[in-house]
Coordinates of C-alpha atoms in Angstrom, one line a residue:
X227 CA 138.9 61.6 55.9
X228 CA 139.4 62.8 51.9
X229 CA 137.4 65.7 51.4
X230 CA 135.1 65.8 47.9
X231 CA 136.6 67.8 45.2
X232 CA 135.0 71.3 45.9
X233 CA 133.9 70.7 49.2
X234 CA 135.7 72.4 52.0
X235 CA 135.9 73.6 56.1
X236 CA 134.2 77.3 56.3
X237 CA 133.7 79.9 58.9
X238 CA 130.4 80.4 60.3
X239 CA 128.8 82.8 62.1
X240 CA 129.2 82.5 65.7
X241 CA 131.5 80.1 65.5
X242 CA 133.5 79.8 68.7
X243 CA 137.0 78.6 69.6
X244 CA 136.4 76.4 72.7
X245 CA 139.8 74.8 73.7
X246 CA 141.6 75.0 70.6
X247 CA 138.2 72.9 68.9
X248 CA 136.0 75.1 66.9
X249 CA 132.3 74.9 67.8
X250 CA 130.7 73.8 64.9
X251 CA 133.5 72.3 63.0
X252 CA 131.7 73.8 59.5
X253 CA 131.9 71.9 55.8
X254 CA 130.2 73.4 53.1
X255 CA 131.1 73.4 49.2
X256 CA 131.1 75.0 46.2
X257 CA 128.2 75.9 44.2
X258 CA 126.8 72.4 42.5
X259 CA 129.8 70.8 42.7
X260 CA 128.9 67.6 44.9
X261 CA 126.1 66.0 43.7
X262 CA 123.1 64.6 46.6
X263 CA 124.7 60.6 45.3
X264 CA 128.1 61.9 46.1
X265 CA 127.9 63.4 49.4
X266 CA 126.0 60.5 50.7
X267 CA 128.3 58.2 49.4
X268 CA 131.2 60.2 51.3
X269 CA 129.2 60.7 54.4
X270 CA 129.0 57.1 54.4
X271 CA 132.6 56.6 53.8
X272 CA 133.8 59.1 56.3
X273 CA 131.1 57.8 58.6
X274 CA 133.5 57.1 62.0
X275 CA 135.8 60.2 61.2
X276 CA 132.4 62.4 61.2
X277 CA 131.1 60.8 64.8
X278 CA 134.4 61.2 66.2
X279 CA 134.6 64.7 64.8
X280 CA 131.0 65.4 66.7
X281 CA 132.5 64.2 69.6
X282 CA 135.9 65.9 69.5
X283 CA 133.5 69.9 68.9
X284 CA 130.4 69.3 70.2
X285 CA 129.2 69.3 67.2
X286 CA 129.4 69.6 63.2
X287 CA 127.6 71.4 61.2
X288 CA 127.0 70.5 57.1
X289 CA 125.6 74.0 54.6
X290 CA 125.2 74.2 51.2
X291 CA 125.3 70.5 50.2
X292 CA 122.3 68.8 48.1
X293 CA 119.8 68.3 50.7
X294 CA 116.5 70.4 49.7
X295 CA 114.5 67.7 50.9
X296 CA 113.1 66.0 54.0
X297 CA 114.1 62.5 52.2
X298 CA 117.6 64.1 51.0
X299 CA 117.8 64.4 55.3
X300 CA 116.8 60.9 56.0
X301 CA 119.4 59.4 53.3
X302 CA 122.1 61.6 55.1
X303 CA 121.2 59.9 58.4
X304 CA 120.6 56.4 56.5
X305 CA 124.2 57.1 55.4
X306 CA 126.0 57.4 58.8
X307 CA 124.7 54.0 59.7
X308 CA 123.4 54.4 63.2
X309 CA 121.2 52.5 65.3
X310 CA 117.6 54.2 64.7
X311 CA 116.1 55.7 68.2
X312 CA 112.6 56.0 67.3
X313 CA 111.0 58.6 68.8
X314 CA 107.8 56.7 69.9
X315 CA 110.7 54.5 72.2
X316 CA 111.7 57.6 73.9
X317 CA 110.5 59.0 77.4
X318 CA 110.8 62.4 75.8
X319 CA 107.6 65.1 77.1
X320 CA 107.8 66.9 73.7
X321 CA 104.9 66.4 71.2
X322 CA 106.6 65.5 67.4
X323 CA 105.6 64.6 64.7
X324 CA 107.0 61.9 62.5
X325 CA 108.2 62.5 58.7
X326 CA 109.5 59.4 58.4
X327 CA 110.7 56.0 60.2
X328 CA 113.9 58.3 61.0
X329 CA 112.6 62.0 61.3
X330 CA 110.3 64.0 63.3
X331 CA 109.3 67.7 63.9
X332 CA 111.9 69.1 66.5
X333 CA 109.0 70.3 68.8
X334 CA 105.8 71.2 67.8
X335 CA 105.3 74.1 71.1
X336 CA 104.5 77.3 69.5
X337 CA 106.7 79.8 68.0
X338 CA 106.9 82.5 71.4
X339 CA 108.0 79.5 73.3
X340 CA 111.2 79.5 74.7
X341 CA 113.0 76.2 74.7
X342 CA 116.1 76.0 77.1
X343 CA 119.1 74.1 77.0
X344 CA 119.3 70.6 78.0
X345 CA 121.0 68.0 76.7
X346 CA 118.3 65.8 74.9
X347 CA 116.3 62.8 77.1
X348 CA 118.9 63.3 80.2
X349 CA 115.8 63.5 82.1
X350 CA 115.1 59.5 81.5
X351 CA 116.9 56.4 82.1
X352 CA 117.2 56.3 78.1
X353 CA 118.9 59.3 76.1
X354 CA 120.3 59.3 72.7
X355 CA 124.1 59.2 72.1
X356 CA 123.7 61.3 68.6
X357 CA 121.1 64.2 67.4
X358 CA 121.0 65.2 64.2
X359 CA 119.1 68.5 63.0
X360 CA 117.8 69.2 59.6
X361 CA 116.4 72.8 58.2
X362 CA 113.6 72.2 56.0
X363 CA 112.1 76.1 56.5
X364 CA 114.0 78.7 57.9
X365 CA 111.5 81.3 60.1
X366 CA 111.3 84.8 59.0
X367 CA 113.2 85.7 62.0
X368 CA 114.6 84.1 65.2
X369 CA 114.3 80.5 65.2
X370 CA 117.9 79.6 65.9
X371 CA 119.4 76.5 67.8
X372 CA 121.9 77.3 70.4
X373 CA 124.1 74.9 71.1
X374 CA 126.4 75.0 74.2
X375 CA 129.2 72.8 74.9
X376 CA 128.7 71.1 78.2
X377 CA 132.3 70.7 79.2
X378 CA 133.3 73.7 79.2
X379 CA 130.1 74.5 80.9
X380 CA 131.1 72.0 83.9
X381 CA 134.8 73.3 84.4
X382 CA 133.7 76.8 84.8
X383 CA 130.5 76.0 87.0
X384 CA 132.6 74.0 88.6
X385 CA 135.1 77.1 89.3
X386 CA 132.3 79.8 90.2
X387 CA 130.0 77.3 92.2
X388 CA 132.7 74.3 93.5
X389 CA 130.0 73.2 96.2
X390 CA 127.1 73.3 93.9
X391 CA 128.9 71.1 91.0
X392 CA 130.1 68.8 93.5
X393 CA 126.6 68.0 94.9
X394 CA 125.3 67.7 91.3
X395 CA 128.0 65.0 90.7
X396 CA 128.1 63.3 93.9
X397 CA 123.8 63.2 94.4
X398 CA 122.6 63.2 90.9
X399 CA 119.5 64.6 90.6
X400 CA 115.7 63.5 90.0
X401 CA 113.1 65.2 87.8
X402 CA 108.9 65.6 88.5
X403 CA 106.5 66.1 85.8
X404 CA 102.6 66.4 85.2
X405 CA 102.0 64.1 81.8
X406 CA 98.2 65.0 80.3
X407 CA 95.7 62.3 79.2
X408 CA 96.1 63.4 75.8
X409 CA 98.7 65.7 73.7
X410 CA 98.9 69.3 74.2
X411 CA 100.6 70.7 71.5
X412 CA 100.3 74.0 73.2
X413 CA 103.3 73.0 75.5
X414 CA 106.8 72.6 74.7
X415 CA 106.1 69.1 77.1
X416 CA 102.8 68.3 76.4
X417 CA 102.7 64.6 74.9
X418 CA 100.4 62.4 77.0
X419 CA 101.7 59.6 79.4
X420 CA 100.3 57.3 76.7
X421 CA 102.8 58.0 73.9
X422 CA 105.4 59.1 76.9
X423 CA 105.4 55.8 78.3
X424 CA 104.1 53.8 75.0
X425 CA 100.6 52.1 76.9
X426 CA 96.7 52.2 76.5
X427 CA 95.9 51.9 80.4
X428 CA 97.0 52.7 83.8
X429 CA 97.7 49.5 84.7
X430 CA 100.1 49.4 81.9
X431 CA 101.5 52.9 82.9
X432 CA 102.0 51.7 86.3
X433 CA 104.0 48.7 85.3
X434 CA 106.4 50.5 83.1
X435 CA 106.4 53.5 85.6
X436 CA 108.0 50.0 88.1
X437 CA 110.2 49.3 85.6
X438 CA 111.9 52.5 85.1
X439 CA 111.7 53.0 88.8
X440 CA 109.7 56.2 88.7
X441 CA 107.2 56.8 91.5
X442 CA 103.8 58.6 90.6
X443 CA 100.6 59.9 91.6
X444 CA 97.3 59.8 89.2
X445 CA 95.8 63.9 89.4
X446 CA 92.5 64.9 88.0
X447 CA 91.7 65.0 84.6
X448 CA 93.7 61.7 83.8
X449 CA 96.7 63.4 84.4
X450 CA 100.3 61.6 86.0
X451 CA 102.8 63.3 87.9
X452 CA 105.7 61.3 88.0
X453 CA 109.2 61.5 89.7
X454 CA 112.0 59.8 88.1
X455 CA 114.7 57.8 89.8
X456 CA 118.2 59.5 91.3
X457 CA 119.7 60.0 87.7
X458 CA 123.3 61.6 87.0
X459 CA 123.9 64.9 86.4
X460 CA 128.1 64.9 85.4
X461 CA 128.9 62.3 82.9
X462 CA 132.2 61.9 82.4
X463 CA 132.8 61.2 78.4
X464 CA 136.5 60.6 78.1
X465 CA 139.2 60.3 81.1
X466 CA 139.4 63.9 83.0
X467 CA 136.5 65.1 80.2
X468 CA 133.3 66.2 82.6
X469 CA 129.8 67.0 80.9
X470 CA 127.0 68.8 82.7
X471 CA 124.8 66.0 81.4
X472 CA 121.4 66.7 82.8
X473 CA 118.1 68.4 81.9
X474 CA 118.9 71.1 85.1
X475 CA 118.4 74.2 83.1
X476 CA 115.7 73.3 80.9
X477 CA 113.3 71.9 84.0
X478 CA 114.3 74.6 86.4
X479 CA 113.7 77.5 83.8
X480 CA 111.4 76.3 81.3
X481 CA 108.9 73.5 82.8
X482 CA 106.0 75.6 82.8
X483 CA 102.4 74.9 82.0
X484 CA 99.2 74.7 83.1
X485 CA 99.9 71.3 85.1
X486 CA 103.6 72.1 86.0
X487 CA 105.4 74.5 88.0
X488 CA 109.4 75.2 87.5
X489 CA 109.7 75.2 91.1
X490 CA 108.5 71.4 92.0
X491 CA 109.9 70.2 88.4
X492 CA 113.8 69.0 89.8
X493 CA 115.7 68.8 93.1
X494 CA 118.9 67.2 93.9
X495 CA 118.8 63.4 94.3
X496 CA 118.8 63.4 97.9
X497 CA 115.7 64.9 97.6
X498 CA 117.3 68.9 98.9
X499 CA 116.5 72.1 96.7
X500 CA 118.7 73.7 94.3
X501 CA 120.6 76.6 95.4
X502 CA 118.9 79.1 93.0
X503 CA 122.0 81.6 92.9
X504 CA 124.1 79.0 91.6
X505 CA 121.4 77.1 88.8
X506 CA 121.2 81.0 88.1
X507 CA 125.0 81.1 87.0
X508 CA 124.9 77.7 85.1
X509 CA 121.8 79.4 82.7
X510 CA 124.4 82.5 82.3
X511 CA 127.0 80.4 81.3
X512 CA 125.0 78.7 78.8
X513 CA 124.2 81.6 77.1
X514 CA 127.5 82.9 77.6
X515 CA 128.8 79.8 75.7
X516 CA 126.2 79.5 73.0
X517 CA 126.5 79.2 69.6
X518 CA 123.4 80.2 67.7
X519 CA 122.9 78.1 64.7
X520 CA 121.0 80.6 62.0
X521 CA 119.2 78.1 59.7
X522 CA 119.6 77.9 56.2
X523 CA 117.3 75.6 54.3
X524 CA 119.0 72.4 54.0
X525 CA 121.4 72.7 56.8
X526 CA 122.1 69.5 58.6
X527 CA 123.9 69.5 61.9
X528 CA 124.9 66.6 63.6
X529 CA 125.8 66.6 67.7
X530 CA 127.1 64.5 69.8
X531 CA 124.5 64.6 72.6
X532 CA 126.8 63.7 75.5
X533 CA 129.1 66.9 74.8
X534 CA 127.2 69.3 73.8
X535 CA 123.7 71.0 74.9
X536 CA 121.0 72.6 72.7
X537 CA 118.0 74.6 73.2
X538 CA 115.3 76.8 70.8
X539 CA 115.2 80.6 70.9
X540 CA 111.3 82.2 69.9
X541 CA 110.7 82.7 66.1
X542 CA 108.1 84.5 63.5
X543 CA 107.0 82.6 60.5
X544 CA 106.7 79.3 59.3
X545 CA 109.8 77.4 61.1
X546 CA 110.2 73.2 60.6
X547 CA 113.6 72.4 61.7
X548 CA 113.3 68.6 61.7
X549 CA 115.2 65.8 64.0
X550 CA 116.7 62.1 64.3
X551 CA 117.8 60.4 67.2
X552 CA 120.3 57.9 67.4
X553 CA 122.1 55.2 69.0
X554 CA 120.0 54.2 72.5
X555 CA 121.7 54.5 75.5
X556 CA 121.1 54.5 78.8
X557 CA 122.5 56.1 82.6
X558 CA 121.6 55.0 86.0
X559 CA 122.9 57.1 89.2
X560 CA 126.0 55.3 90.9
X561 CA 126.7 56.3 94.4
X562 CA 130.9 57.2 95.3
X563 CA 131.0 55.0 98.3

């Protein structure tokens, strides 16, 4: 990959050294000396050296370049040439909002709301292979994406809680939730089962609910508590390369509203509870591991969703850190036999 004349690899604050791979690989570049026409036309030049980079650190990280806009974003994503994941396809709980075809509001949950990590749609029998963020107002203060790479999560969990991370990777796990009639924007995982599961009626909801193999329950007030199929919890992303690749953190700390409780939100696939002592050390990993991304206006970072984890910390202010998903995949639990 030929770097632009003036652009350049930078330190960044926070930046960690994870397994001689720093975490964000950083590019920035001089002052006005890449035009918005030339970056794109090296981002889509360098295009399979950048995903391979996301993959090789978790993930990479793009400040200073041309990109004051929301469309300067979506010709940056245009540019890497990835399958669209539209966010109305997704069985995601968060309510967004859509810029354009490619880009949506991160979450729309309020500002004192806590978002843990997860690694994005691991919850569903679809997830995305690639995020990629996009600052268009930093918040006054707070506000920051930490990002936590998974593998190195996994290989010390695996350490401090062996029997634990063996039972996540040999039973998987399986995930309940509450879905409302209609969005609440008041919850980080308040869209309806209607835009969750893309139907007008509950005859339609059922069918897709067969489909996916989820089993579920119709609650008062139009509400749907569904139960997902055994899904993995390791993914392994390259030979002897482990991922805690699972929504365990996020559901177990953070799945709280008025229609769900943390506590019924995810058990092992077999159907046993989560030793709490041990989820408890994988949440202090993550923040042990973090990296918090501080946004500047017009930063883009692009992940690699499989390796590495992300999550929202409370802000003040005006905060629209936008989104893009990419390249559909999908993950069904396989038994060792």
């Amino acid at each position: 990959m030929t770097p632009l004349q003036g652009m350049r690899h930078t330190a960044i604050p926070g930046q960690r050294n994870e397994s001689d791979s720093l975490f964000p690989l950083a590019m920035t570049c001089d002052k006005d000396a890449v035009t918005l026409d030339q970056f794109i036309a090296w981002v889509s030049e360098s295009r399979d050296d950048l995903l391979a980079l996301s993959s090789q650190h978790g993930a990479v990280a793009f400040r200073g370049f041309a990109t004051p806009t929301v469309d300067d974003f979506d010709a940056f994503v245009q540019a890497l040439n990835l399958e669209n994941f539209p966010y109305a396809k997704s069985l995601s709980n968060a309510v967004r909002v859509n810029r354009t075809p490619r880009v949506f509001s991160a979450n729309e949950a309020p500002p004192e709301v806590k978002i843990f990590f997860h690694h994005e749609m691991a919850q569903t029998p679809l997830y995305p292979k690639y995020i990629l963020f996009y600052c268009e107002i930093a918040p006054e203060s707070g506000g920051a994406t930490p990002l936590c790479r998974s593998d190195i999560l996994f290989a010390k969990l695996a350490q401090l809680c062996p029997e634990f991370a063996a039972k996540c990777e040999s039973t998987g796990l399986r995930y309940t939730n509450v879905m409302p009639g209609v969005d609440d924007a008041k919850s980080g995982m308040g869209r309806s089962w209607h835009s969750t599961l893309g139907v007008e009626t509950k005859a339609e909801a059922e069918a897709r609910l067969g489909e996916l193999g989820y089993s579920y329950e119709w609650l008062a007030d139009d509400c749907l508590k569904a139960t997902t199929p055994q899904l993995p919890a390791v993914m392994e992303v390259s030979p002897g390369q482990k991922t805690f690749f699972n929504q365990l953190i996020a559901a177990y700390c953070g799945w709280k509203d008025e229609r769900n409780d943390p506590s019924d939100a995810i058990r092992h696939g077999d159907g046993t509870k989560l030793d709490p002592d041990a989820v408890n050390v994988a949440v202090r990993l993550a923040e042990e591991l973090a990296y918090d991304h501080q946004w500047h206006p017009g930063d883009i970072v692009l992940l690699d969703n499989t390796v590495a984890m992300h999550a929202r910390r409370p802000f003040k202010g005006t905060r629209k850190v936008l989104a893009s998903l990419a390249e559909m995949r999908t993950h069904a639990f396989d038994a060792v036999v």
